[in-house]
mmCIF file with all atom_site columns, N, CA and C in Angstrom:
data_model
loop_
_atom_site.group_PDB
_atom_site.id
_atom_site.type_symbol
_atom_site.label_atom_id
_atom_site.label_alt_id
_atom_site.label_comp_id
_atom_site.label_asym_id
_atom_site.label_entity_id
_atom_site.label_seq_id
_atom_site.pdbx_PDB_ins_code
_atom_site.Cartn_x
_atom_site.Cartn_y
_atom_site.Cartn_z
_atom_site.occupancy
_atom_site.B_iso_or_equiv
_atom_site.pdbx_formal_charge
_atom_site.auth_seq_id
_atom_site.auth_comp_id
_atom_site.auth_asym_id
_atom_site.auth_atom_id
_atom_site.pdbx_PDB_model_num
ATOM 1   N N  . MET A 1 1  ? 107.315 107.746 106.112 1.00 82.00 ? 13 MET A N  1
ATOM 2   C CA . MET A 1 1  ? 107.091 108.747 107.334 1.00 82.00 ? 13 MET A CA 1
ATOM 3   C C  . MET A 1 1  ? 107.078 108.259 108.657 1.00 82.00 ? 13 MET A C  1
ATOM 4   N N  . LEU A 1 2  ? 106.674 107.144 108.964 1.00 88.00 ? 14 LEU A N  1
ATOM 5   C CA . LEU A 1 2  ? 106.779 106.370 110.113 1.00 88.00 ? 14 LEU A CA 1
ATOM 6   C C  . LEU A 1 2  ? 106.433 104.925 110.379 1.00 88.00 ? 14 LEU A C  1
ATOM 7   N N  . SER A 1 3  ? 107.314 104.303 111.336 1.00 92.00 ? 15 SER A N  1
ATOM 8   C CA . SER A 1 3  ? 106.969 102.983 111.126 1.00 92.00 ? 15 SER A CA 1
ATOM 9   C C  . SER A 1 3  ? 107.255 102.164 112.405 1.00 92.00 ? 15 SER A C  1
ATOM 10  N N  . ILE A 1 4  ? 106.816 101.099 112.828 1.00 94.00 ? 16 ILE A N  1
ATOM 11  C CA . ILE A 1 4  ? 107.444 100.309 114.049 1.00 94.00 ? 16 ILE A CA 1
ATOM 12  C C  . ILE A 1 4  ? 106.981 99.012  113.731 1.00 94.00 ? 16 ILE A C  1
ATOM 13  N N  . ALA A 1 5  ? 107.881 97.858  114.128 1.00 96.00 ? 17 ALA A N  1
ATOM 14  C CA . ALA A 1 5  ? 107.472 96.585  114.010 1.00 96.00 ? 17 ALA A CA 1
ATOM 15  C C  . ALA A 1 5  ? 108.199 95.948  115.308 1.00 96.00 ? 17 ALA A C  1
ATOM 16  N N  . LEU A 1 6  ? 107.068 94.962  115.789 1.00 97.00 ? 18 LEU A N  1
ATOM 17  C CA . LEU A 1 6  ? 107.424 94.327  117.152 1.00 97.00 ? 18 LEU A CA 1
ATOM 18  C C  . LEU A 1 6  ? 107.344 92.667  116.789 1.00 97.00 ? 18 LEU A C  1
ATOM 19  N N  . ARG A 1 7  ? 107.900 92.174  117.883 1.00 97.00 ? 19 ARG A N  1
ATOM 20  C CA . ARG A 1 7  ? 107.692 90.472  117.872 1.00 97.00 ? 19 ARG A CA 1
ATOM 21  C C  . ARG A 1 7  ? 107.490 89.898  119.030 1.00 97.00 ? 19 ARG A C  1
ATOM 22  N N  . HIS A 1 8  ? 106.661 89.134  119.118 1.00 97.00 ? 20 HIS A N  1
ATOM 23  C CA . HIS A 1 8  ? 106.746 87.873  120.433 1.00 97.00 ? 20 HIS A CA 1
ATOM 24  C C  . HIS A 1 8  ? 106.462 86.550  119.830 1.00 97.00 ? 20 HIS A C  1
ATOM 25  N N  . GLU A 1 9  ? 107.837 86.263  120.459 1.00 95.00 ? 21 GLU A N  1
ATOM 26  C CA . GLU A 1 9  ? 107.957 84.513  120.124 1.00 95.00 ? 21 GLU A CA 1
ATOM 27  C C  . GLU A 1 9  ? 107.941 84.670  118.621 1.00 95.00 ? 21 GLU A C  1
ATOM 28  N N  . GLN A 1 10 ? 107.122 83.860  117.767 1.00 95.00 ? 22 GLN A N  1
ATOM 29  C CA . GLN A 1 10 ? 107.200 83.462  116.245 1.00 95.00 ? 22 GLN A CA 1
ATOM 30  C C  . GLN A 1 10 ? 105.983 84.842  115.591 1.00 95.00 ? 22 GLN A C  1
ATOM 31  N N  . HIS A 1 11 ? 105.832 85.583  116.083 1.00 97.00 ? 23 HIS A N  1
ATOM 32  C CA . HIS A 1 11 ? 104.546 86.322  115.919 1.00 97.00 ? 23 HIS A CA 1
ATOM 33  C C  . HIS A 1 11 ? 104.976 87.869  115.785 1.00 97.00 ? 23 HIS A C  1
ATOM 34  N N  . THR A 1 12 ? 104.803 88.286  114.808 1.00 97.00 ? 24 THR A N  1
ATOM 35  C CA . THR A 1 12 ? 105.304 89.769  114.344 1.00 97.00 ? 24 THR A CA 1
ATOM 36  C C  . THR A 1 12 ? 103.896 90.964  114.152 1.00 97.00 ? 24 THR A C  1
ATOM 37  N N  . ARG A 1 13 ? 104.366 92.032  114.283 1.00 97.00 ? 25 ARG A N  1
ATOM 38  C CA . ARG A 1 13 ? 103.296 92.898  114.015 1.00 97.00 ? 25 ARG A CA 1
ATOM 39  C C  . ARG A 1 13 ? 104.014 94.562  113.679 1.00 97.00 ? 25 ARG A C  1
ATOM 40  N N  . GLN A 1 14 ? 103.473 94.729  112.493 1.00 97.00 ? 26 GLN A N  1
ATOM 41  C CA . GLN A 1 14 ? 104.161 96.014  111.984 1.00 97.00 ? 26 GLN A CA 1
ATOM 42  C C  . GLN A 1 14 ? 103.146 97.267  111.463 1.00 97.00 ? 26 GLN A C  1
ATOM 43  N N  . TYR A 1 15 ? 103.424 98.592  112.062 1.00 96.00 ? 27 TYR A N  1
ATOM 44  C CA . TYR A 1 15 ? 102.384 99.401  112.084 1.00 96.00 ? 27 TYR A CA 1
ATOM 45  C C  . TYR A 1 15 ? 103.318 100.784 110.961 1.00 96.00 ? 27 TYR A C  1
ATOM 46  N N  . ALA A 1 16 ? 102.358 101.169 110.044 1.00 96.00 ? 28 ALA A N  1
ATOM 47  C CA . ALA A 1 16 ? 103.241 101.947 109.348 1.00 96.00 ? 28 ALA A CA 1
ATOM 48  C C  . ALA A 1 16 ? 102.171 103.290 108.902 1.00 96.00 ? 28 ALA A C  1
ATOM 49  N N  . VAL A 1 17 ? 102.807 104.583 108.786 1.00 94.00 ? 29 VAL A N  1
ATOM 50  C CA . VAL A 1 17 ? 102.066 105.301 108.144 1.00 94.00 ? 29 VAL A CA 1
ATOM 51  C C  . VAL A 1 17 ? 102.767 105.984 107.186 1.00 94.00 ? 29 VAL A C  1
ATOM 52  N N  . SER A 1 18 ? 102.449 106.506 106.275 1.00 94.00 ? 30 SER A N  1
ATOM 53  C CA . SER A 1 18 ? 103.057 106.938 104.731 1.00 94.00 ? 30 SER A CA 1
ATOM 54  C C  . SER A 1 18 ? 102.083 107.892 104.108 1.00 94.00 ? 30 SER A C  1
ATOM 55  N N  . ALA A 1 19 ? 102.856 108.832 103.618 1.00 93.00 ? 31 ALA A N  1
ATOM 56  C CA . ALA A 1 19 ? 102.033 109.775 102.426 1.00 93.00 ? 31 ALA A CA 1
ATOM 57  C C  . ALA A 1 19 ? 101.816 108.726 101.331 1.00 93.00 ? 31 ALA A C  1
ATOM 58  N N  . SER A 1 20 ? 100.362 109.288 100.632 1.00 93.00 ? 32 SER A N  1
ATOM 59  C CA . SER A 1 20 ? 99.657  108.269 99.404  1.00 93.00 ? 32 SER A CA 1
ATOM 60  C C  . SER A 1 20 ? 99.561  109.349 98.610  1.00 93.00 ? 32 SER A C  1
ATOM 61  N N  . GLN A 1 21 ? 99.420  108.910 97.305  1.00 86.00 ? 33 GLN A N  1
ATOM 62  C CA . GLN A 1 21 ? 99.116  109.837 95.937  1.00 86.00 ? 33 GLN A CA 1
ATOM 63  C C  . GLN A 1 21 ? 98.042  109.745 95.942  1.00 86.00 ? 33 GLN A C  1
ATOM 64  N N  . PRO A 1 22 ? 97.484  110.500 95.348  1.00 87.00 ? 34 PRO A N  1
ATOM 65  C CA . PRO A 1 22 ? 97.616  111.972 94.977  1.00 87.00 ? 34 PRO A CA 1
ATOM 66  C C  . PRO A 1 22 ? 97.914  112.910 96.501  1.00 87.00 ? 34 PRO A C  1
ATOM 67  N N  . SER A 1 23 ? 97.162  112.362 97.546  1.00 91.00 ? 35 SER A N  1
ATOM 68  C CA . SER A 1 23 ? 97.366  113.365 98.584  1.00 91.00 ? 35 SER A CA 1
ATOM 69  C C  . SER A 1 23 ? 96.872  112.388 99.467  1.00 91.00 ? 35 SER A C  1
ATOM 70  N N  . GLY A 1 24 ? 97.095  113.064 100.862 1.00 95.00 ? 36 GLY A N  1
ATOM 71  C CA . GLY A 1 24 ? 96.724  112.328 102.189 1.00 95.00 ? 36 GLY A CA 1
ATOM 72  C C  . GLY A 1 24 ? 98.197  111.263 102.631 1.00 95.00 ? 36 GLY A C  1
ATOM 73  N N  . TRP A 1 25 ? 97.251  110.133 103.503 1.00 96.00 ? 37 TRP A N  1
ATOM 74  C CA . TRP A 1 25 ? 98.362  109.570 104.092 1.00 96.00 ? 37 TRP A CA 1
ATOM 75  C C  . TRP A 1 25 ? 97.438  108.401 104.322 1.00 96.00 ? 37 TRP A C  1
ATOM 76  N N  . GLU A 1 26 ? 98.673  107.043 104.570 1.00 96.00 ? 38 GLU A N  1
ATOM 77  C CA . GLU A 1 26 ? 98.092  105.719 104.465 1.00 96.00 ? 38 GLU A CA 1
ATOM 78  C C  . GLU A 1 26 ? 98.602  105.043 105.782 1.00 96.00 ? 38 GLU A C  1
ATOM 79  N N  . LEU A 1 27 ? 97.684  104.569 106.424 1.00 96.00 ? 39 LEU A N  1
ATOM 80  C CA . LEU A 1 27 ? 98.047  103.714 107.385 1.00 96.00 ? 39 LEU A CA 1
ATOM 81  C C  . LEU A 1 27 ? 97.624  102.171 107.224 1.00 96.00 ? 39 LEU A C  1
ATOM 82  N N  . THR A 1 28 ? 98.930  101.329 107.494 1.00 97.00 ? 40 THR A N  1
ATOM 83  C CA . THR A 1 28 ? 98.844  100.061 107.183 1.00 97.00 ? 40 THR A CA 1
ATOM 84  C C  . THR A 1 28 ? 99.239  99.226  108.965 1.00 97.00 ? 40 THR A C  1
ATOM 85  N N  . LEU A 1 29 ? 98.603  98.164  108.664 1.00 97.00 ? 41 LEU A N  1
ATOM 86  C CA . LEU A 1 29 ? 98.795  97.115  109.979 1.00 97.00 ? 41 LEU A CA 1
ATOM 87  C C  . LEU A 1 29 ? 99.118  95.916  109.201 1.00 97.00 ? 41 LEU A C  1
ATOM 88  N N  . GLN A 1 30 ? 99.978  95.410  109.577 1.00 97.00 ? 42 GLN A N  1
ATOM 89  C CA . GLN A 1 30 ? 100.484 94.061  109.369 1.00 97.00 ? 42 GLN A CA 1
ATOM 90  C C  . GLN A 1 30 ? 100.873 92.902  110.446 1.00 97.00 ? 42 GLN A C  1
ATOM 91  N N  . GLU A 1 31 ? 100.206 91.718  110.138 1.00 97.00 ? 43 GLU A N  1
ATOM 92  C CA . GLU A 1 31 ? 100.598 90.666  111.389 1.00 97.00 ? 43 GLU A CA 1
ATOM 93  C C  . GLU A 1 31 ? 100.987 89.753  110.678 1.00 97.00 ? 43 GLU A C  1
ATOM 94  N N  . ASP A 1 32 ? 102.007 89.001  111.191 1.00 97.00 ? 44 ASP A N  1
ATOM 95  C CA . ASP A 1 32 ? 102.874 87.699  110.545 1.00 97.00 ? 44 ASP A CA 1
ATOM 96  C C  . ASP A 1 32 ? 102.713 87.885  108.969 1.00 97.00 ? 44 ASP A C  1
ATOM 97  N N  . LEU A 1 33 ? 103.333 89.144  108.663 1.00 92.00 ? 45 LEU A N  1
ATOM 98  C CA . LEU A 1 33 ? 103.345 89.532  107.140 1.00 92.00 ? 45 LEU A CA 1
ATOM 99  C C  . LEU A 1 33 ? 102.539 89.528  106.193 1.00 92.00 ? 45 LEU A C  1
ATOM 100 N N  . GLU A 1 34 ? 101.214 89.441  107.197 1.00 97.00 ? 46 GLU A N  1
ATOM 101 C CA . GLU A 1 34 ? 99.877  89.621  106.410 1.00 97.00 ? 46 GLU A CA 1
ATOM 102 C C  . GLU A 1 34 ? 99.114  90.941  106.625 1.00 97.00 ? 46 GLU A C  1
ATOM 103 N N  . ARG A 1 35 ? 98.742  91.731  105.542 1.00 97.00 ? 47 ARG A N  1
ATOM 104 C CA . ARG A 1 35 ? 98.293  93.114  105.915 1.00 97.00 ? 47 ARG A CA 1
ATOM 105 C C  . ARG A 1 35 ? 96.738  92.715  106.188 1.00 97.00 ? 47 ARG A C  1
ATOM 106 N N  . ILE A 1 36 ? 96.407  93.449  107.481 1.00 96.00 ? 48 ILE A N  1
ATOM 107 C CA . ILE A 1 36 ? 95.116  93.100  107.673 1.00 96.00 ? 48 ILE A CA 1
ATOM 108 C C  . ILE A 1 36 ? 94.355  94.350  108.039 1.00 96.00 ? 48 ILE A C  1
ATOM 109 N N  . LYS A 1 37 ? 95.094  95.633  107.945 1.00 96.00 ? 49 LYS A N  1
ATOM 110 C CA . LYS A 1 37 ? 94.322  96.907  108.103 1.00 96.00 ? 49 LYS A CA 1
ATOM 111 C C  . LYS A 1 37 ? 94.983  98.086  106.952 1.00 96.00 ? 49 LYS A C  1
ATOM 112 N N  . ARG A 1 38 ? 94.424  98.357  105.914 1.00 96.00 ? 50 ARG A N  1
ATOM 113 C CA . ARG A 1 38 ? 94.790  99.706  105.279 1.00 96.00 ? 50 ARG A CA 1
ATOM 114 C C  . ARG A 1 38 ? 93.793  100.760 105.533 1.00 96.00 ? 50 ARG A C  1
ATOM 115 N N  . VAL A 1 39 ? 94.116  102.177 105.842 1.00 96.00 ? 51 VAL A N  1
ATOM 116 C CA . VAL A 1 39 ? 93.366  103.040 106.095 1.00 96.00 ? 51 VAL A CA 1
ATOM 117 C C  . VAL A 1 39 ? 93.886  104.265 105.336 1.00 96.00 ? 51 VAL A C  1
ATOM 118 N N  . HIS A 1 40 ? 92.937  105.194 104.708 1.00 97.00 ? 52 HIS A N  1
ATOM 119 C CA . HIS A 1 40 ? 93.749  106.291 104.037 1.00 97.00 ? 52 HIS A CA 1
ATOM 120 C C  . HIS A 1 40 ? 92.936  107.722 104.527 1.00 97.00 ? 52 HIS A C  1
ATOM 121 N N  . PHE A 1 41 ? 93.920  108.393 104.655 1.00 96.00 ? 53 PHE A N  1
ATOM 122 C CA . PHE A 1 41 ? 93.325  109.540 105.578 1.00 96.00 ? 53 PHE A CA 1
ATOM 123 C C  . PHE A 1 41 ? 93.516  110.664 104.891 1.00 96.00 ? 53 PHE A C  1
ATOM 124 N N  . GLU A 1 42 ? 92.710  112.206 104.499 1.00 95.00 ? 54 GLU A N  1
ATOM 125 C CA . GLU A 1 42 ? 92.940  113.075 103.951 1.00 95.00 ? 54 GLU A CA 1
ATOM 126 C C  . GLU A 1 42 ? 93.458  114.244 104.803 1.00 95.00 ? 54 GLU A C  1
ATOM 127 N N  . ASP A 1 43 ? 92.887  114.138 106.004 1.00 94.00 ? 55 ASP A N  1
ATOM 128 C CA . ASP A 1 43 ? 92.949  115.046 107.433 1.00 94.00 ? 55 ASP A CA 1
ATOM 129 C C  . ASP A 1 43 ? 94.013  114.472 108.338 1.00 94.00 ? 55 ASP A C  1
ATOM 130 N N  . TRP A 1 44 ? 95.149  115.594 108.327 1.00 92.00 ? 56 TRP A N  1
ATOM 131 C CA . TRP A 1 44 ? 96.356  115.227 109.366 1.00 92.00 ? 56 TRP A CA 1
ATOM 132 C C  . TRP A 1 44 ? 95.951  114.802 111.047 1.00 92.00 ? 56 TRP A C  1
ATOM 133 N N  . HIS A 1 45 ? 95.005  115.322 111.344 1.00 95.00 ? 57 HIS A N  1
ATOM 134 C CA . HIS A 1 45 ? 94.259  115.349 112.794 1.00 95.00 ? 57 HIS A CA 1
ATOM 135 C C  . HIS A 1 45 ? 93.655  113.858 112.579 1.00 95.00 ? 57 HIS A C  1
ATOM 136 N N  . ARG A 1 46 ? 93.154  113.257 111.781 1.00 95.00 ? 58 ARG A N  1
ATOM 137 C CA . ARG A 1 46 ? 92.720  111.991 111.926 1.00 95.00 ? 58 ARG A CA 1
ATOM 138 C C  . ARG A 1 46 ? 93.736  110.955 111.645 1.00 95.00 ? 58 ARG A C  1
ATOM 139 N N  . VAL A 1 47 ? 95.123  111.328 111.130 1.00 94.00 ? 59 VAL A N  1
ATOM 140 C CA . VAL A 1 47 ? 96.038  110.617 111.191 1.00 94.00 ? 59 VAL A CA 1
ATOM 141 C C  . VAL A 1 47 ? 96.925  110.909 112.908 1.00 94.00 ? 59 VAL A C  1
ATOM 142 N N  . GLU A 1 48 ? 96.806  111.826 113.391 1.00 93.00 ? 60 GLU A N  1
ATOM 143 C CA . GLU A 1 48 ? 97.364  112.029 114.696 1.00 93.00 ? 60 GLU A CA 1
ATOM 144 C C  . GLU A 1 48 ? 96.387  111.044 115.824 1.00 93.00 ? 60 GLU A C  1
ATOM 145 N N  . ARG A 1 49 ? 95.025  110.970 115.798 1.00 95.00 ? 61 ARG A N  1
ATOM 146 C CA . ARG A 1 49 ? 94.483  110.097 116.298 1.00 95.00 ? 61 ARG A CA 1
ATOM 147 C C  . ARG A 1 49 ? 94.521  108.767 116.448 1.00 95.00 ? 61 ARG A C  1
ATOM 148 N N  . ALA A 1 50 ? 94.814  108.319 114.904 1.00 94.00 ? 62 ALA A N  1
ATOM 149 C CA . ALA A 1 50 ? 95.110  107.013 114.547 1.00 94.00 ? 62 ALA A CA 1
ATOM 150 C C  . ALA A 1 50 ? 96.484  106.774 115.403 1.00 94.00 ? 62 ALA A C  1
ATOM 151 N N  . VAL A 1 51 ? 97.549  107.802 115.426 1.00 93.00 ? 63 VAL A N  1
ATOM 152 C CA . VAL A 1 51 ? 98.710  107.125 115.806 1.00 93.00 ? 63 VAL A CA 1
ATOM 153 C C  . VAL A 1 51 ? 98.636  107.226 117.298 1.00 93.00 ? 63 VAL A C  1
ATOM 154 N N  . ALA A 1 52 ? 97.768  107.860 118.020 1.00 93.00 ? 64 ALA A N  1
ATOM 155 C CA . ALA A 1 52 ? 97.723  107.784 119.474 1.00 93.00 ? 64 ALA A CA 1
ATOM 156 C C  . ALA A 1 52 ? 97.145  106.174 120.027 1.00 93.00 ? 64 ALA A C  1
ATOM 157 N N  . VAL A 1 53 ? 96.438  105.854 119.066 1.00 94.00 ? 65 VAL A N  1
ATOM 158 C CA . VAL A 1 53 ? 95.803  104.629 119.321 1.00 94.00 ? 65 VAL A CA 1
ATOM 159 C C  . VAL A 1 53 ? 96.793  103.696 118.992 1.00 94.00 ? 65 VAL A C  1
ATOM 160 N N  . ILE A 1 54 ? 97.470  103.803 118.115 1.00 93.00 ? 66 ILE A N  1
ATOM 161 C CA . ILE A 1 54 ? 98.629  102.757 117.984 1.00 93.00 ? 66 ILE A CA 1
ATOM 162 C C  . ILE A 1 54 ? 99.585  102.960 119.000 1.00 93.00 ? 66 ILE A C  1
ATOM 163 N N  . ARG A 1 55 ? 99.908  103.880 119.574 1.00 92.00 ? 67 ARG A N  1
ATOM 164 C CA . ARG A 1 55 ? 100.533 104.088 120.710 1.00 92.00 ? 67 ARG A CA 1
ATOM 165 C C  . ARG A 1 55 ? 100.198 103.321 121.874 1.00 92.00 ? 67 ARG A C  1
ATOM 166 N N  . LEU A 1 56 ? 98.885  103.499 122.165 1.00 95.00 ? 68 LEU A N  1
ATOM 167 C CA . LEU A 1 56 ? 98.292  102.813 123.021 1.00 95.00 ? 68 LEU A CA 1
ATOM 168 C C  . LEU A 1 56 ? 98.464  101.200 123.139 1.00 95.00 ? 68 LEU A C  1
ATOM 169 N N  . GLU A 1 57 ? 98.142  100.875 122.022 1.00 95.00 ? 69 GLU A N  1
ATOM 170 C CA . GLU A 1 57 ? 98.311  99.438  121.553 1.00 95.00 ? 69 GLU A CA 1
ATOM 171 C C  . GLU A 1 57 ? 99.626  98.840  121.716 1.00 95.00 ? 69 GLU A C  1
ATOM 172 N N  . ILE A 1 58 ? 100.712 99.646  121.401 1.00 94.00 ? 70 ILE A N  1
ATOM 173 C CA . ILE A 1 58 ? 102.230 99.129  121.564 1.00 94.00 ? 70 ILE A CA 1
ATOM 174 C C  . ILE A 1 58 ? 102.531 99.444  122.836 1.00 94.00 ? 70 ILE A C  1
ATOM 175 N N  . GLU A 1 59 ? 102.028 100.423 123.731 1.00 95.00 ? 71 GLU A N  1
ATOM 176 C CA . GLU A 1 59 ? 102.245 99.956  125.545 1.00 95.00 ? 71 GLU A CA 1
ATOM 177 C C  . GLU A 1 59 ? 101.612 98.938  125.605 1.00 95.00 ? 71 GLU A C  1
ATOM 178 N N  . GLU A 1 60 ? 100.564 98.592  125.378 1.00 97.00 ? 72 GLU A N  1
ATOM 179 C CA . GLU A 1 60 ? 99.711  97.349  125.914 1.00 97.00 ? 72 GLU A CA 1
ATOM 180 C C  . GLU A 1 60 ? 100.529 96.162  125.560 1.00 97.00 ? 72 GLU A C  1
ATOM 181 N N  . LEU A 1 61 ? 101.139 95.857  124.090 1.00 97.00 ? 73 LEU A N  1
ATOM 182 C CA . LEU A 1 61 ? 101.508 94.553  123.667 1.00 97.00 ? 73 LEU A CA 1
ATOM 183 C C  . LEU A 1 61 ? 103.200 94.564  124.615 1.00 97.00 ? 73 LEU A C  1
ATOM 184 N N  . THR A 1 62 ? 103.563 95.516  124.372 1.00 96.00 ? 74 THR A N  1
ATOM 185 C CA . THR A 1 62 ? 104.868 95.722  125.302 1.00 96.00 ? 74 THR A CA 1
ATOM 186 C C  . THR A 1 62 ? 104.812 95.455  126.508 1.00 96.00 ? 74 THR A C  1
ATOM 187 N N  . SER A 1 63 ? 103.775 95.791  127.223 1.00 97.00 ? 75 SER A N  1
ATOM 188 C CA . SER A 1 63 ? 103.805 95.069  128.858 1.00 97.00 ? 75 SER A CA 1
ATOM 189 C C  . SER A 1 63 ? 103.282 93.666  128.733 1.00 97.00 ? 75 SER A C  1
ATOM 190 N N  . ARG A 1 64 ? 102.897 92.826  127.489 1.00 97.00 ? 76 ARG A N  1
ATOM 191 C CA . ARG A 1 64 ? 102.654 91.775  127.439 1.00 97.00 ? 76 ARG A CA 1
ATOM 192 C C  . ARG A 1 64 ? 103.546 91.119  127.116 1.00 97.00 ? 76 ARG A C  1
ATOM 193 N N  . GLY A 1 65 ? 104.877 91.310  127.099 1.00 97.00 ? 77 GLY A N  1
ATOM 194 C CA . GLY A 1 65 ? 105.837 90.989  126.257 1.00 97.00 ? 77 GLY A CA 1
ATOM 195 C C  . GLY A 1 65 ? 106.350 90.947  124.939 1.00 97.00 ? 77 GLY A C  1
ATOM 196 N N  . TRP A 1 66 ? 105.950 91.786  124.041 1.00 97.00 ? 78 TRP A N  1
ATOM 197 C CA . TRP A 1 66 ? 106.164 92.107  122.852 1.00 97.00 ? 78 TRP A CA 1
ATOM 198 C C  . TRP A 1 66 ? 107.460 92.809  122.893 1.00 97.00 ? 78 TRP A C  1
ATOM 199 N N  . HIS A 1 67 ? 108.315 93.031  122.090 1.00 96.00 ? 79 HIS A N  1
ATOM 200 C CA . HIS A 1 67 ? 109.381 93.597  121.901 1.00 96.00 ? 79 HIS A CA 1
ATOM 201 C C  . HIS A 1 67 ? 109.557 94.371  120.682 1.00 96.00 ? 79 HIS A C  1
ATOM 202 N N  . VAL A 1 68 ? 110.120 96.003  120.795 1.00 94.00 ? 80 VAL A N  1
ATOM 203 C CA . VAL A 1 68 ? 110.406 96.454  119.434 1.00 94.00 ? 80 VAL A CA 1
ATOM 204 C C  . VAL A 1 68 ? 111.341 96.139  118.646 1.00 94.00 ? 80 VAL A C  1
ATOM 205 N N  . GLU A 1 69 ? 111.143 95.602  117.596 1.00 92.00 ? 81 GLU A N  1
ATOM 206 C CA . GLU A 1 69 ? 112.387 95.215  116.849 1.00 92.00 ? 81 GLU A CA 1
ATOM 207 C C  . GLU A 1 69 ? 112.953 96.315  115.818 1.00 92.00 ? 81 GLU A C  1
ATOM 208 N N  . ASN A 1 70 ? 112.273 96.958  115.583 1.00 88.00 ? 82 ASN A N  1
ATOM 209 C CA . ASN A 1 70 ? 112.793 98.448  114.840 1.00 88.00 ? 82 ASN A CA 1
ATOM 210 C C  . ASN A 1 70 ? 111.721 99.535  114.722 1.00 88.00 ? 82 ASN A C  1
ATOM 211 N N  . SER A 1 71 ? 112.050 100.779 114.754 1.00 87.00 ? 83 SER A N  1
ATOM 212 C CA . SER A 1 71 ? 111.299 101.934 114.554 1.00 87.00 ? 83 SER A CA 1
ATOM 213 C C  . SER A 1 71 ? 111.839 102.822 113.999 1.00 87.00 ? 83 SER A C  1
ATOM 214 N N  . GLN A 1 72 ? 110.920 103.771 112.998 1.00 85.00 ? 84 GLN A N  1
ATOM 215 C CA . GLN A 1 72 ? 111.471 104.727 112.178 1.00 85.00 ? 84 GLN A CA 1
ATOM 216 C C  . GLN A 1 72 ? 110.482 106.076 112.123 1.00 85.00 ? 84 GLN A C  1
ATOM 217 N N  . GLY A 1 73 ? 110.911 107.353 112.581 1.00 78.00 ? 85 GLY A N  1
ATOM 218 C CA . GLY A 1 73 ? 109.713 108.433 112.606 1.00 78.00 ? 85 GLY A CA 1
ATOM 219 C C  . GLY A 1 73 ? 109.331 108.768 113.877 1.00 78.00 ? 85 GLY A C  1
ATOM 220 N N  . ILE A 1 74 ? 108.248 109.189 113.984 1.00 62.00 ? 86 ILE A N  1
ATOM 221 C CA . ILE A 1 74 ? 107.911 110.029 115.412 1.00 62.00 ? 86 ILE A CA 1
ATOM 222 C C  . ILE A 1 74 ? 106.695 108.865 115.922 1.00 62.00 ? 86 ILE A C  1
ATOM 223 N N  . LEU A 1 75 ? 106.715 107.645 115.834 1.00 60.00 ? 87 LEU A N  1
ATOM 224 C CA . LEU A 1 75 ? 105.900 107.217 116.542 1.00 60.00 ? 87 LEU A CA 1
ATOM 225 C C  . LEU A 1 75 ? 105.832 107.075 118.187 1.00 60.00 ? 87 LEU A C  1
ATOM 226 N N  . LEU A 1 76 ? 107.054 107.102 118.415 1.00 48.00 ? 88 LEU A N  1
ATOM 227 C CA . LEU A 1 76 ? 107.493 106.089 119.881 1.00 48.00 ? 88 LEU A CA 1
ATOM 228 C C  . LEU A 1 76 ? 107.395 107.884 120.377 1.00 48.00 ? 88 LEU A C  1
ATOM 229 N N  . GLU A 1 77 ? 107.529 109.008 120.034 1.00 51.00 ? 89 GLU A N  1
ATOM 230 C CA . GLU A 1 77 ? 107.801 110.244 120.708 1.00 51.00 ? 89 GLU A CA 1
ATOM 231 C C  . GLU A 1 77 ? 106.549 110.762 121.242 1.00 51.00 ? 89 GLU A C  1
ATOM 232 N N  . SER A 1 78 ? 106.898 111.136 122.880 1.00 43.00 ? 90 SER A N  1
ATOM 233 C CA . SER A 1 78 ? 105.636 112.068 123.656 1.00 43.00 ? 90 SER A CA 1
ATOM 234 C C  . SER A 1 78 ? 105.211 113.250 122.962 1.00 43.00 ? 90 SER A C  1
#
């Protein structure tokens, strides 16, 4: 559904939101290829709030020198 991967030197961070079965959505955060966060949402409005927080984190990381390696979906749209 949407994902974004960032890199800074040898460190990576990837955020992803995808549909989960049987219903809802799942947010995962990986750092250096290790999953450190996994959250299941049943309410789309909570997904929207989580994505807003991710956008702020991405802005902070890119201002500190992280670079977007790839992105898919609507994560970076305003």
